[in-house]
Amino acid sequence: MPQSDAIIWSVDPVLFQIGPLTIRYYSILFALSFFIGYNIIRSVFKREGKPESDLATLLTYMMVGTIAGARLGHCLFYDPGYYLSNPHKMLMVWEGGLASHGGAIGILTALFIYARRHPDQPYLWLLDRMVIVVALAGLLIRLGNFFNSEILGVPTDLPWAVIFDRIDNTPRHPAQLYESIAYGTIFVGLYGLYIRLEARTPRGFLFGLFLVSAFGFRFLIEFVKERQAAYGADLALGVGQILSIPLLILGIALLARALRTGFSELDSVE
């Protein structure tokens, strides 16, 4: 495809800089995901009579779980040799490198600890509601990746191909936007289902639906993404796809459980 037919993306990832302080689009979108997510969960707590005083603690658990899990995931899943040889580099989050699969594990762990300390908010109940804002965060974070010209797609001659001018002159799949649109669609679907069902949502249903849809899309989109892990270059599937499979299986199991036990109770309420 002639390069002139591709969309040229040459936006500076830095929004503004004041002295040594650099603010990037990615940072703004990442912070926005927590701000909007906090307000969505606050409305959920109001709807279901949960104490809003717990929200600050919940936000802290989510932030720590997300950042720690995503950073460790990047270091251990995608470049373990380098980071195990230079473990201090794992702490240097500002150098970049966050993995969504690691973030998922971090969130699952953090919410498990939180739920154990808040018996009125059972683990699956919490996960069913938190995945709504996780999907929204995925939408915003992948937009941030697009602004950073990272997580690139493979070359293509499709009419919507993008040349990331800061990287090279190759027309590529805008894989970040594919994922962002997928997560946005999942967010709308999950939130809409929750608004309809609220407290009647079968335990594990929204969480299972999130796992199947998010990591199902992720598995497919990986086919048009550059391999991120050098050691996985010769594998039939990418590392991101391999990591998605257990989460897909878990999601299918949770959906089967909800369909078997949960909706029979809802039918009598409709």
PDB file of N, CA, C and O in Angstrom, residues 51-97:
ATOM      1  N   PRO A  51     -21.454   0.414  52.572  1.00  0.00           N
ATOM      2  CA  PRO A  51     -20.898   1.631  53.189  1.00  0.00           C
ATOM      3  C   PRO A  51     -19.909   2.356  52.277  1.00  0.00           C
ATOM      4  O   PRO A  51     -18.907   1.778  51.857  1.00  0.00           O
ATOM      5  N   GLU A  52     -20.220   3.607  51.979  1.00  0.00           N
ATOM      6  CA  GLU A  52     -19.328   4.395  51.127  1.00  0.00           C
ATOM      7  C   GLU A  52     -17.990   4.669  51.812  1.00  0.00           C
ATOM      8  O   GLU A  52     -17.001   4.991  51.142  1.00  0.00           O
ATOM      9  N   SER A  53     -17.959   4.520  53.120  1.00  0.00           N
ATOM     10  CA  SER A  53     -16.701   4.719  53.847  1.00  0.00           C
ATOM     11  C   SER A  53     -15.644   3.682  53.460  1.00  0.00           C
ATOM     12  O   SER A  53     -14.453   3.877  53.696  1.00  0.00           O
ATOM     13  N   ASP A  54     -16.073   2.571  52.835  1.00  0.00           N
ATOM     14  CA  ASP A  54     -15.129   1.533  52.411  1.00  0.00           C
ATOM     15  C   ASP A  54     -14.456   1.868  51.082  1.00  0.00           C
ATOM     16  O   ASP A  54     -13.496   1.187  50.683  1.00  0.00           O
ATOM     17  N   LEU A  55     -14.958   2.879  50.376  1.00  0.00           N
ATOM     18  CA  LEU A  55     -14.490   3.124  49.016  1.00  0.00           C
ATOM     19  C   LEU A  55     -13.030   3.541  48.948  1.00  0.00           C
ATOM     20  O   LEU A  55     -12.304   3.145  48.031  1.00  0.00           O
ATOM     21  N   ALA A  56     -12.573   4.350  49.896  1.00  0.00           N
ATOM     22  CA  ALA A  56     -11.178   4.781  49.887  1.00  0.00           C
ATOM     23  C   ALA A  56     -10.253   3.570  50.027  1.00  0.00           C
ATOM     24  O   ALA A  56      -9.222   3.459  49.338  1.00  0.00           O
ATOM     25  N   THR A  57     -10.625   2.660  50.920  1.00  0.00           N
ATOM     26  CA  THR A  57      -9.825   1.443  51.103  1.00  0.00           C
ATOM     27  C   THR A  57      -9.850   0.589  49.840  1.00  0.00           C
ATOM     28  O   THR A  57      -8.814   0.073  49.395  1.00  0.00           O
ATOM     29  N   LEU A  58     -11.041   0.443  49.246  1.00  0.00           N
ATOM     30  CA  LEU A  58     -11.172  -0.346  48.023  1.00  0.00           C
ATOM     31  C   LEU A  58     -10.329   0.246  46.901  1.00  0.00           C
ATOM     32  O   LEU A  58      -9.643  -0.482  46.165  1.00  0.00           O
ATOM     33  N   LEU A  59     -10.351   1.576  46.762  1.00  0.00           N
ATOM     34  CA  LEU A  59      -9.557   2.239  45.730  1.00  0.00           C
ATOM     35  C   LEU A  59      -8.072   1.967  45.940  1.00  0.00           C
ATOM     36  O   LEU A  59      -7.331   1.714  44.982  1.00  0.00           O
ATOM     37  N   THR A  60      -7.626   2.025  47.190  1.00  0.00           N
ATOM     38  CA  THR A  60      -6.214   1.765  47.484  1.00  0.00           C
ATOM     39  C   THR A  60      -5.819   0.349  47.081  1.00  0.00           C
ATOM     40  O   THR A  60      -4.784   0.127  46.448  1.00  0.00           O
ATOM     41  N   TYR A  61      -6.656  -0.626  47.443  1.00  0.00           N
ATOM     42  CA  TYR A  61      -6.383  -2.015  47.059  1.00  0.00           C
ATOM     43  C   TYR A  61      -6.309  -2.153  45.537  1.00  0.00           C
ATOM     44  O   TYR A  61      -5.438  -2.858  45.000  1.00  0.00           O
ATOM     45  N   MET A  62      -7.251  -1.509  44.843  1.00  0.00           N
ATOM     46  CA  MET A  62      -7.280  -1.594  43.379  1.00  0.00           C
ATOM     47  C   MET A  62      -6.040  -0.985  42.753  1.00  0.00           C
ATOM     48  O   MET A  62      -5.439  -1.554  41.825  1.00  0.00           O
ATOM     49  N   MET A  63      -5.640   0.184  43.239  1.00  0.00           N
ATOM     50  CA  MET A  63      -4.469   0.862  42.678  1.00  0.00           C
ATOM     51  C   MET A  63      -3.205   0.042  42.893  1.00  0.00           C
ATOM     52  O   MET A  63      -2.412  -0.161  41.967  1.00  0.00           O
ATOM     53  N   VAL A  64      -3.017  -0.433  44.116  1.00  0.00           N
ATOM     54  CA  VAL A  64      -1.824  -1.226  44.411  1.00  0.00           C
ATOM     55  C   VAL A  64      -1.832  -2.525  43.612  1.00  0.00           C
ATOM     56  O   VAL A  64      -0.815  -2.905  43.000  1.00  0.00           O
ATOM     57  N   GLY A  65      -2.974  -3.211  43.584  1.00  0.00           N
ATOM     58  CA  GLY A  65      -3.068  -4.461  42.847  1.00  0.00           C
ATOM     59  C   GLY A  65      -2.828  -4.282  41.359  1.00  0.00           C
ATOM     60  O   GLY A  65      -2.116  -5.071  40.727  1.00  0.00           O
ATOM     61  N   THR A  66      -3.422  -3.224  40.791  1.00  0.00           N
ATOM     62  CA  THR A  66      -3.280  -2.973  39.351  1.00  0.00           C
ATOM     63  C   THR A  66      -1.842  -2.667  38.980  1.00  0.00           C
ATOM     64  O   THR A  66      -1.272  -3.289  38.069  1.00  0.00           O
ATOM     65  N   ILE A  67      -1.238  -1.707  39.658  1.00  0.00           N
ATOM     66  CA  ILE A  67       0.106  -1.254  39.286  1.00  0.00           C
ATOM     67  C   ILE A  67       1.153  -2.321  39.594  1.00  0.00           C
ATOM     68  O   ILE A  67       2.006  -2.637  38.746  1.00  0.00           O
ATOM     69  N   ALA A  68       1.091  -2.912  40.802  1.00  0.00           N
ATOM     70  CA  ALA A  68       2.073  -3.937  41.164  1.00  0.00           C
ATOM     71  C   ALA A  68       1.936  -5.160  40.257  1.00  0.00           C
ATOM     72  O   ALA A  68       2.935  -5.699  39.754  1.00  0.00           O
ATOM     73  N   GLY A  69       0.694  -5.599  40.025  1.00  0.00           N
ATOM     74  CA  GLY A  69       0.490  -6.770  39.187  1.00  0.00           C
ATOM     75  C   GLY A  69       0.893  -6.529  37.740  1.00  0.00           C
ATOM     76  O   GLY A  69       1.550  -7.372  37.114  1.00  0.00           O
ATOM     77  N   ALA A  70       0.510  -5.373  37.202  1.00  0.00           N
ATOM     78  CA  ALA A  70       0.828  -5.068  35.805  1.00  0.00           C
ATOM     79  C   ALA A  70       2.334  -4.920  35.603  1.00  0.00           C
ATOM     80  O   ALA A  70       2.872  -5.361  34.577  1.00  0.00           O
ATOM     81  N   ARG A  71       3.011  -4.327  36.575  1.00  0.00           N
ATOM     82  CA  ARG A  71       4.463  -4.164  36.444  1.00  0.00           C
ATOM     83  C   ARG A  71       5.179  -5.509  36.551  1.00  0.00           C
ATOM     84  O   ARG A  71       6.044  -5.833  35.730  1.00  0.00           O
ATOM     85  N   LEU A  72       4.823  -6.294  37.565  1.00  0.00           N
ATOM     86  CA  LEU A  72       5.452  -7.612  37.715  1.00  0.00           C
ATOM     87  C   LEU A  72       5.134  -8.501  36.519  1.00  0.00           C
ATOM     88  O   LEU A  72       5.983  -9.277  36.068  1.00  0.00           O
ATOM     89  N   GLY A  73       3.903  -8.385  36.012  1.00  0.00           N
ATOM     90  CA  GLY A  73       3.530  -9.167  34.842  1.00  0.00           C
ATOM     91  C   GLY A  73       4.402  -8.841  33.644  1.00  0.00           C
ATOM     92  O   GLY A  73       4.871  -9.739  32.933  1.00  0.00           O
ATOM     93  N   HIS A  74       4.629  -7.558  33.406  1.00  0.00           N
ATOM     94  CA  HIS A  74       5.490  -7.151  32.290  1.00  0.00           C
ATOM     95  C   HIS A  74       6.899  -7.711  32.474  1.00  0.00           C
ATOM     96  O   HIS A  74       7.492  -8.261  31.527  1.00  0.00           O
ATOM     97  N   CYS A  75       7.426  -7.573  33.681  1.00  0.00           N
ATOM     98  CA  CYS A  75       8.811  -7.985  33.931  1.00  0.00           C
ATOM     99  C   CYS A  75       8.982  -9.501  33.814  1.00  0.00           C
ATOM    100  O   CYS A  75       9.960  -9.970  33.215  1.00  0.00           O
ATOM    101  N   LEU A  76       8.039 -10.252  34.370  1.00  0.00           N
ATOM    102  CA  LEU A  76       8.200 -11.697  34.442  1.00  0.00           C
ATOM    103  C   LEU A  76       7.636 -12.445  33.241  1.00  0.00           C
ATOM    104  O   LEU A  76       8.115 -13.520  32.892  1.00  0.00           O
ATOM    105  N   PHE A  77       6.608 -11.871  32.583  1.00  0.00           N
ATOM    106  CA  PHE A  77       6.012 -12.540  31.437  1.00  0.00           C
ATOM    107  C   PHE A  77       6.745 -12.225  30.133  1.00  0.00           C
ATOM    108  O   PHE A  77       6.874 -13.093  29.267  1.00  0.00           O
ATOM    109  N   TYR A  78       7.209 -10.982  29.989  1.00  0.00           N
ATOM    110  CA  TYR A  78       7.691 -10.542  28.688  1.00  0.00           C
ATOM    111  C   TYR A  78       9.208 -10.351  28.591  1.00  0.00           C
ATOM    112  O   TYR A  78       9.748 -10.371  27.494  1.00  0.00           O
ATOM    113  N   ASP A  79       9.905 -10.178  29.695  1.00  0.00           N
ATOM    114  CA  ASP A  79      11.364 -10.052  29.638  1.00  0.00           C
ATOM    115  C   ASP A  79      11.983 -10.547  30.938  1.00  0.00           C
ATOM    116  O   ASP A  79      12.689  -9.814  31.631  1.00  0.00           O
ATOM    117  N   PRO A  80      11.719 -11.814  31.312  1.00  0.00           N
ATOM    118  CA  PRO A  80      12.174 -12.302  32.615  1.00  0.00           C
ATOM    119  C   PRO A  80      13.692 -12.324  32.762  1.00  0.00           C
ATOM    120  O   PRO A  80      14.212 -12.047  33.854  1.00  0.00           O
ATOM    121  N   GLY A  81      14.399 -12.649  31.700  1.00  0.00           N
ATOM    122  CA  GLY A  81      15.854 -12.717  31.787  1.00  0.00           C
ATOM    123  C   GLY A  81      16.470 -11.405  32.229  1.00  0.00           C
ATOM    124  O   GLY A  81      17.317 -11.362  33.131  1.00  0.00           O
ATOM    125  N   TYR A  82      16.023 -10.318  31.605  1.00  0.00           N
ATOM    126  CA  TYR A  82      16.575  -8.998  31.921  1.00  0.00           C
ATOM    127  C   TYR A  82      16.236  -8.580  33.346  1.00  0.00           C
ATOM    128  O   TYR A  82      17.098  -8.153  34.114  1.00  0.00           O
ATOM    129  N   TYR A  83      14.971  -8.724  33.727  1.00  0.00           N
ATOM    130  CA  TYR A  83      14.542  -8.205  35.027  1.00  0.00           C
ATOM    131  C   TYR A  83      14.995  -9.080  36.195  1.00  0.00           C
ATOM    132  O   TYR A  83      15.249  -8.575  37.288  1.00  0.00           O
ATOM    133  N   LEU A  84      15.136 -10.379  35.980  1.00  0.00           N
ATOM    134  CA  LEU A  84      15.661 -11.224  37.050  1.00  0.00           C
ATOM    135  C   LEU A  84      17.149 -10.982  37.252  1.00  0.00           C
ATOM    136  O   LEU A  84      17.673 -11.183  38.348  1.00  0.00           O
ATOM    137  N   SER A  85      17.811 -10.535  36.187  1.00  0.00           N
ATOM    138  CA  SER A  85      19.227 -10.159  36.316  1.00  0.00           C
ATOM    139  C   SER A  85      19.388  -8.756  36.876  1.00  0.00           C
ATOM    140  O   SER A  85      20.440  -8.417  37.420  1.00  0.00           O
ATOM    141  N   ASN A  86      18.358  -7.922  36.728  1.00  0.00           N
ATOM    142  CA  ASN A  86      18.384  -6.538  37.225  1.00  0.00           C
ATOM    143  C   ASN A  86      17.104  -6.271  38.015  1.00  0.00           C
ATOM    144  O   ASN A  86      16.255  -5.478  37.590  1.00  0.00           O
ATOM    145  N   PRO A  87      16.932  -6.934  39.160  1.00  0.00           N
ATOM    146  CA  PRO A  87      15.645  -6.842  39.882  1.00  0.00           C
ATOM    147  C   PRO A  87      15.265  -5.434  40.305  1.00  0.00           C
ATOM    148  O   PRO A  87      14.075  -5.129  40.416  1.00  0.00           O
ATOM    149  N   HIS A  88      16.254  -4.547  40.516  1.00  0.00           N
ATOM    150  CA  HIS A  88      15.930  -3.171  40.903  1.00  0.00           C
ATOM    151  C   HIS A  88      15.165  -2.445  39.807  1.00  0.00           C
ATOM    152  O   HIS A  88      14.424  -1.498  40.073  1.00  0.00           O
ATOM    153  N   LYS A  89      15.327  -2.915  38.558  1.00  0.00           N
ATOM    154  CA  LYS A  89      14.627  -2.281  37.439  1.00  0.00           C
ATOM    155  C   LYS A  89      13.116  -2.511  37.502  1.00  0.00           C
ATOM    156  O   LYS A  89      12.354  -1.768  36.884  1.00  0.00           O
ATOM    157  N   MET A  90      12.697  -3.540  38.238  1.00  0.00           N
ATOM    158  CA  MET A  90      11.267  -3.792  38.357  1.00  0.00           C
ATOM    159  C   MET A  90      10.544  -2.631  39.023  1.00  0.00           C
ATOM    160  O   MET A  90       9.357  -2.402  38.780  1.00  0.00           O
ATOM    161  N   LEU A  91      11.245  -1.906  39.871  1.00  0.00           N
ATOM    162  CA  LEU A  91      10.640  -0.796  40.599  1.00  0.00           C
ATOM    163  C   LEU A  91      10.516   0.467  39.750  1.00  0.00           C
ATOM    164  O   LEU A  91       9.794   1.389  40.123  1.00  0.00           O
ATOM    165  N   MET A  92      11.189   0.511  38.620  1.00  0.00           N
ATOM    166  CA  MET A  92      11.243   1.727  37.812  1.00  0.00           C
ATOM    167  C   MET A  92      10.061   1.775  36.849  1.00  0.00           C
ATOM    168  O   MET A  92      10.205   1.663  35.625  1.00  0.00           O
ATOM    169  N   VAL A  93       8.869   1.958  37.410  1.00  0.00           N
ATOM    170  CA  VAL A  93       7.636   1.963  36.626  1.00  0.00           C
ATOM    171  C   VAL A  93       7.638   3.088  35.601  1.00  0.00           C
ATOM    172  O   VAL A  93       7.061   2.958  34.508  1.00  0.00           O
ATOM    173  N   TRP A  94       8.291   4.204  35.926  1.00  0.00           N
ATOM    174  CA  TRP A  94       8.298   5.364  35.028  1.00  0.00           C
ATOM    175  C   TRP A  94       9.033   5.081  33.715  1.00  0.00           C
ATOM    176  O   TRP A  94       8.889   5.826  32.748  1.00  0.00           O
ATOM    177  N   GLU A  95       9.799   4.003  33.661  1.00  0.00           N
ATOM    178  CA  GLU A  95      10.487   3.648  32.420  1.00  0.00           C
ATOM    179  C   GLU A  95       9.545   2.933  31.447  1.00  0.00           C
ATOM    180  O   GLU A  95       9.908   2.663  30.308  1.00  0.00           O
ATOM    181  N   GLY A  96       8.326   2.634  31.903  1.00  0.00           N
ATOM    182  CA  GLY A  96       7.350   1.981  31.039  1.00  0.00           C
ATOM    183  C   GLY A  96       7.360   0.474  31.213  1.00  0.00           C
ATOM    184  O   GLY A  96       8.340  -0.114  31.678  1.00  0.00           O
ATOM    185  N   GLY A  97       6.243  -0.137  30.848  1.00  0.00           N
ATOM    186  CA  GLY A  97       6.143  -1.580  30.916  1.00  0.00           C
ATOM    187  C   GLY A  97       5.107  -2.047  31.917  1.00  0.00           C
ATOM    188  O   GLY A  97       5.415  -2.242  33.089  1.00  0.00           O
TER     189      GLY A  97
END
